[in-house]
Short mmCIF file of C-alpha atoms in Angstrom, two decimals:
data_model
loop_
_atom_site.label_atom_id
_atom_site.label_comp_id
_atom_site.label_asym_id
_atom_site.label_seq_id
_atom_site.Cartn_x
_atom_site.Cartn_y
_atom_site.Cartn_z
CA MET A 1 92.85 79.38 100.89
CA ALA A 2 94.68 82.18 99.02
CA LEU A 3 96.30 84.93 100.93
CA LYS A 4 97.60 88.25 99.65
CA ALA A 5 100.28 90.43 101.10
CA GLN A 6 100.79 94.11 100.41
CA PRO A 7 104.34 95.58 101.16
CA ILE A 8 104.76 99.21 101.61
CA ASN A 9 108.17 101.00 101.68
CA CYS A 10 108.30 104.16 103.72
CA THR A 11 111.95 105.09 102.71
CA LEU A 12 112.46 108.71 102.07
CA LYS A 13 113.82 107.91 98.63
CA ARG A 14 111.68 107.96 95.43
CA SER A 15 111.89 104.87 93.20
CA ASP A 16 113.62 106.83 90.39
CA GLY A 17 116.57 107.52 92.66
CA GLU A 18 119.12 105.20 94.34
CA GLY A 19 118.22 101.83 95.62
CA SER A 20 116.55 101.21 99.04
CA SER A 21 117.75 98.84 101.77
CA THR A 22 114.16 98.70 102.94
CA ASP A 23 113.22 97.17 99.64
CA ALA A 24 115.89 94.50 100.18
CA MET A 25 114.49 93.63 103.61
CA ILE A 26 110.94 93.58 102.09
CA ALA A 27 112.24 91.34 99.37
CA LEU A 28 113.59 88.90 101.96
CA LEU A 29 110.14 88.68 103.69
CA ALA A 30 108.41 88.47 100.33
CA GLU A 31 110.49 85.54 99.33
CA GLU A 32 109.46 83.71 102.52
CA LEU A 33 105.81 84.67 102.06
CA THR A 34 105.82 83.51 98.45
CA SER A 35 107.29 80.15 99.39
CA ARG A 36 104.22 79.66 101.70
CA GLY A 37 101.77 80.21 98.90
CA VAL A 38 101.09 83.87 99.54
CA GLU A 39 100.54 86.25 96.62
CA VAL A 40 102.78 89.21 97.15
CA ALA A 41 101.72 92.40 95.46
CA PRO A 42 104.27 94.90 94.07
CA THR A 43 105.63 97.12 96.77
CA LEU A 44 104.07 100.53 97.15
CA ARG A 45 106.93 103.10 97.46
CA MET A 46 105.17 105.74 99.56
CA ALA A 47 107.60 108.60 98.49
CA ASP A 48 106.38 108.28 94.93
CA HIS A 49 102.89 109.40 96.05
CA ASP A 50 101.52 112.72 97.32
CA ILE A 51 100.04 111.56 100.61
CA LEU A 52 98.59 114.75 102.19
CA PRO A 53 98.89 115.41 105.92
CA GLY A 54 95.80 114.74 108.00
CA VAL A 55 93.85 112.09 109.82
CA SER A 56 90.94 111.49 107.44
CA SER A 57 90.44 108.88 104.69
CA ASP A 58 90.50 111.69 102.02
CA GLU A 59 92.17 115.04 102.41
CA GLY A 60 90.80 116.39 99.13
CA PRO A 61 92.15 117.20 95.71
CA GLY A 62 95.54 115.73 94.90
CA ASP A 63 95.52 113.37 97.83
CA ALA A 64 96.99 109.96 96.82
CA TRP A 65 95.93 108.31 100.11
CA PRO A 66 92.41 107.10 99.12
CA ARG A 67 93.80 104.90 96.40
CA LEU A 68 96.72 103.66 98.43
CA ARG A 69 94.39 102.94 101.32
CA GLN A 70 92.07 100.79 99.13
CA THR A 71 95.04 98.78 97.81
CA ILE A 72 96.45 98.22 101.24
CA LEU A 73 93.13 97.05 102.60
CA GLU A 74 92.66 94.56 99.82
CA ALA A 75 95.40 92.39 101.24
CA ASP A 76 95.38 89.92 104.13
CA ILE A 77 98.90 90.81 105.32
CA LEU A 78 100.50 94.22 105.48
CA VAL A 79 104.29 94.33 105.22
CA PHE A 80 105.21 97.70 106.70
CA GLY A 81 108.72 98.70 105.77
CA THR A 82 110.71 101.70 107.09
CA PRO A 83 114.29 102.76 107.54
CA ILE A 84 115.58 104.17 110.78
CA TRP A 85 116.27 107.86 110.80
CA LEU A 86 117.46 109.70 113.90
CA GLY A 87 116.52 106.56 115.87
CA GLN A 88 112.93 106.64 114.75
CA ALA A 89 110.64 105.41 111.91
CA SER A 90 110.79 107.69 108.87
CA SER A 91 108.55 110.70 108.59
CA ILE A 92 106.74 108.94 105.74
CA ALA A 93 106.07 105.94 107.96
CA LYS A 94 104.53 108.35 110.55
CA ARG A 95 102.44 110.13 107.78
CA VAL A 96 101.01 106.66 106.77
CA LEU A 97 100.16 105.74 110.35
CA GLU A 98 98.45 109.20 110.87
CA ARG A 99 96.29 108.55 107.76
CA MET A 100 95.31 105.13 109.21
CA ASP A 101 93.92 106.95 112.23
CA ALA A 102 90.80 107.42 110.19
CA PHE A 103 90.19 103.64 110.58
CA LEU A 104 88.99 104.31 114.06
CA GLU A 105 85.79 106.06 112.67
CA LYS A 106 85.31 103.87 109.63
CA THR A 107 83.79 100.86 111.46
CA ASP A 108 81.22 98.37 110.24
CA ASP A 109 77.91 97.76 111.91
CA GLN A 110 79.74 95.53 114.46
CA GLY A 111 82.34 98.16 115.39
CA ARG A 112 85.21 96.55 113.35
CA MET A 113 87.76 98.78 111.70
CA PRO A 114 88.58 97.90 108.04
CA SER A 115 91.90 96.57 109.15
CA TYR A 116 90.30 94.06 111.63
CA SER A 117 91.13 90.46 110.86
CA LYS A 118 94.20 91.39 108.94
CA ALA A 119 97.83 90.85 109.99
CA ALA A 120 100.64 93.31 109.90
CA ILE A 121 104.47 92.64 110.02
CA VAL A 122 107.28 95.13 109.95
CA ALA A 123 110.58 95.33 107.99
CA ILE A 124 113.24 97.69 109.41
CA VAL A 125 116.77 98.62 108.30
CA GLY A 126 119.25 101.23 109.45
CA ASN A 127 122.88 102.16 110.14
CA GLU A 128 122.21 103.10 113.73
CA ASP A 129 120.56 101.71 116.84
CA GLY A 130 116.80 101.97 117.24
CA ALA A 131 115.27 98.79 115.80
CA HIS A 132 113.56 97.78 119.02
CA ALA A 133 112.26 101.35 119.64
CA VAL A 134 110.82 101.61 116.04
CA THR A 135 109.39 98.14 116.31
CA ALA A 136 107.56 99.21 119.50
CA GLN A 137 106.22 102.44 117.90
CA LEU A 138 104.92 100.60 114.82
CA PHE A 139 103.49 97.70 116.75
CA GLN A 140 101.53 100.14 119.04
CA ALA A 141 100.34 102.31 116.22
CA LEU A 142 99.31 99.44 113.91
CA ASN A 143 97.47 97.72 116.73
CA ASP A 144 95.64 100.88 117.79
CA VAL A 145 94.18 101.18 114.18
CA GLY A 146 93.12 97.52 114.04
CA TRP A 147 95.93 95.47 112.63
CA THR A 148 96.85 92.18 114.38
CA ILE A 149 100.55 91.54 114.99
CA PRO A 150 101.86 87.86 114.96
CA ALA A 151 104.50 86.50 117.42
CA VAL A 152 107.93 87.72 116.09
CA GLY A 153 106.19 90.23 113.90
CA ALA A 154 109.37 92.16 112.96
CA CYS A 155 112.36 91.47 110.87
CA TYR A 156 115.28 93.93 111.12
CA TRP A 157 118.91 94.62 110.49
CA VAL A 158 121.02 97.50 111.88
CA GLY A 159 124.71 98.07 110.80
CA ASP A 160 127.53 99.38 112.91
CA ALA A 161 126.81 102.72 114.62
CA MET A 162 127.83 105.52 112.24
CA GLY A 163 128.89 102.90 109.63
CA SER A 164 128.56 103.18 105.91
CA THR A 165 127.39 99.76 104.89
CA ASP A 166 123.76 99.36 103.89
CA PHE A 167 121.73 96.24 104.05
CA ARG A 168 121.27 96.22 100.32
CA ASP A 169 125.17 96.22 99.98
CA LEU A 170 125.60 92.89 101.88
CA LYS A 171 126.46 89.87 99.75
CA GLU A 172 124.08 87.72 101.82
CA PRO A 173 121.80 88.59 104.69
CA PRO A 174 123.04 87.35 108.04
CA GLU A 175 121.67 83.94 108.95
CA ALA A 176 120.01 85.41 112.07
CA VAL A 177 118.09 87.74 109.83
CA ARG A 178 117.15 85.04 107.40
CA LYS A 179 115.91 82.84 110.29
CA THR A 180 113.82 85.68 111.61
CA ALA A 181 112.32 86.36 108.22
CA ARG A 182 111.26 82.72 107.95
CA ILE A 183 109.65 82.83 111.46
CA THR A 184 108.01 86.21 110.82
CA ALA A 185 106.61 85.09 107.50
CA SER A 186 105.41 81.69 108.80
CA ASN A 187 103.63 83.25 111.78
CA ALA A 188 102.09 85.89 109.69
CA VAL A 189 100.72 83.37 107.22
CA HIS A 190 99.31 81.29 110.06
CA LEU A 191 97.72 84.27 111.76
CA ALA A 192 96.23 85.74 108.57
CA GLY A 193 94.82 82.39 107.46
CA ARG A 194 93.07 81.93 110.90
CA LEU A 195 91.68 85.47 110.77
CA LYS A 196 90.43 85.10 107.26
CA THR A 197 88.48 81.97 108.08
CA SER A 198 87.36 83.19 111.49
CA PRO A 199 87.18 86.96 111.66
CA TYR A 200 86.90 88.90 114.81
CA PRO A 201 83.26 88.98 115.93
CA GLY A 202 83.23 92.73 116.84
#
């Protein structure tokens, strides 16, 4: 049974600028997902798109969210990547979650949101503390709007407090991070496969 994963990168950087450590963490998870037979779509860099503020599925002319929403919902696994800024998920990550709030009203005839029976995992990087707090925020929000979180559903790395080394600058990811990526990917594939063959009844 074929599964598809859709990574999104909520870095504050556009793709035509400097590299993103969030992309490096997403790539680590993508490698593990691919090795398990999952088709991993190209990462959506959210800063490249004009996602208008709001909590509906379409905020009108110029809003890039309807197209992004459709692409995200075509996948079985969402890989939600964000850096840590000021101890929190990025403002772009919060904007994406706010737009997913509309899932609450877009249910099918059995009361299921469009994200039901789909798995979500998170990829977090930062040069400060906050990975556990950001994980908690994302897990709660994603679950509220219908995504299912597997066991060990987050893979993260944080550097020394007030340090200057970024995750993308490391020669190799730490073994603990690699091990977590393997477990996160494995659990996500298992969960997404079960949900695809046996969706929530609603």
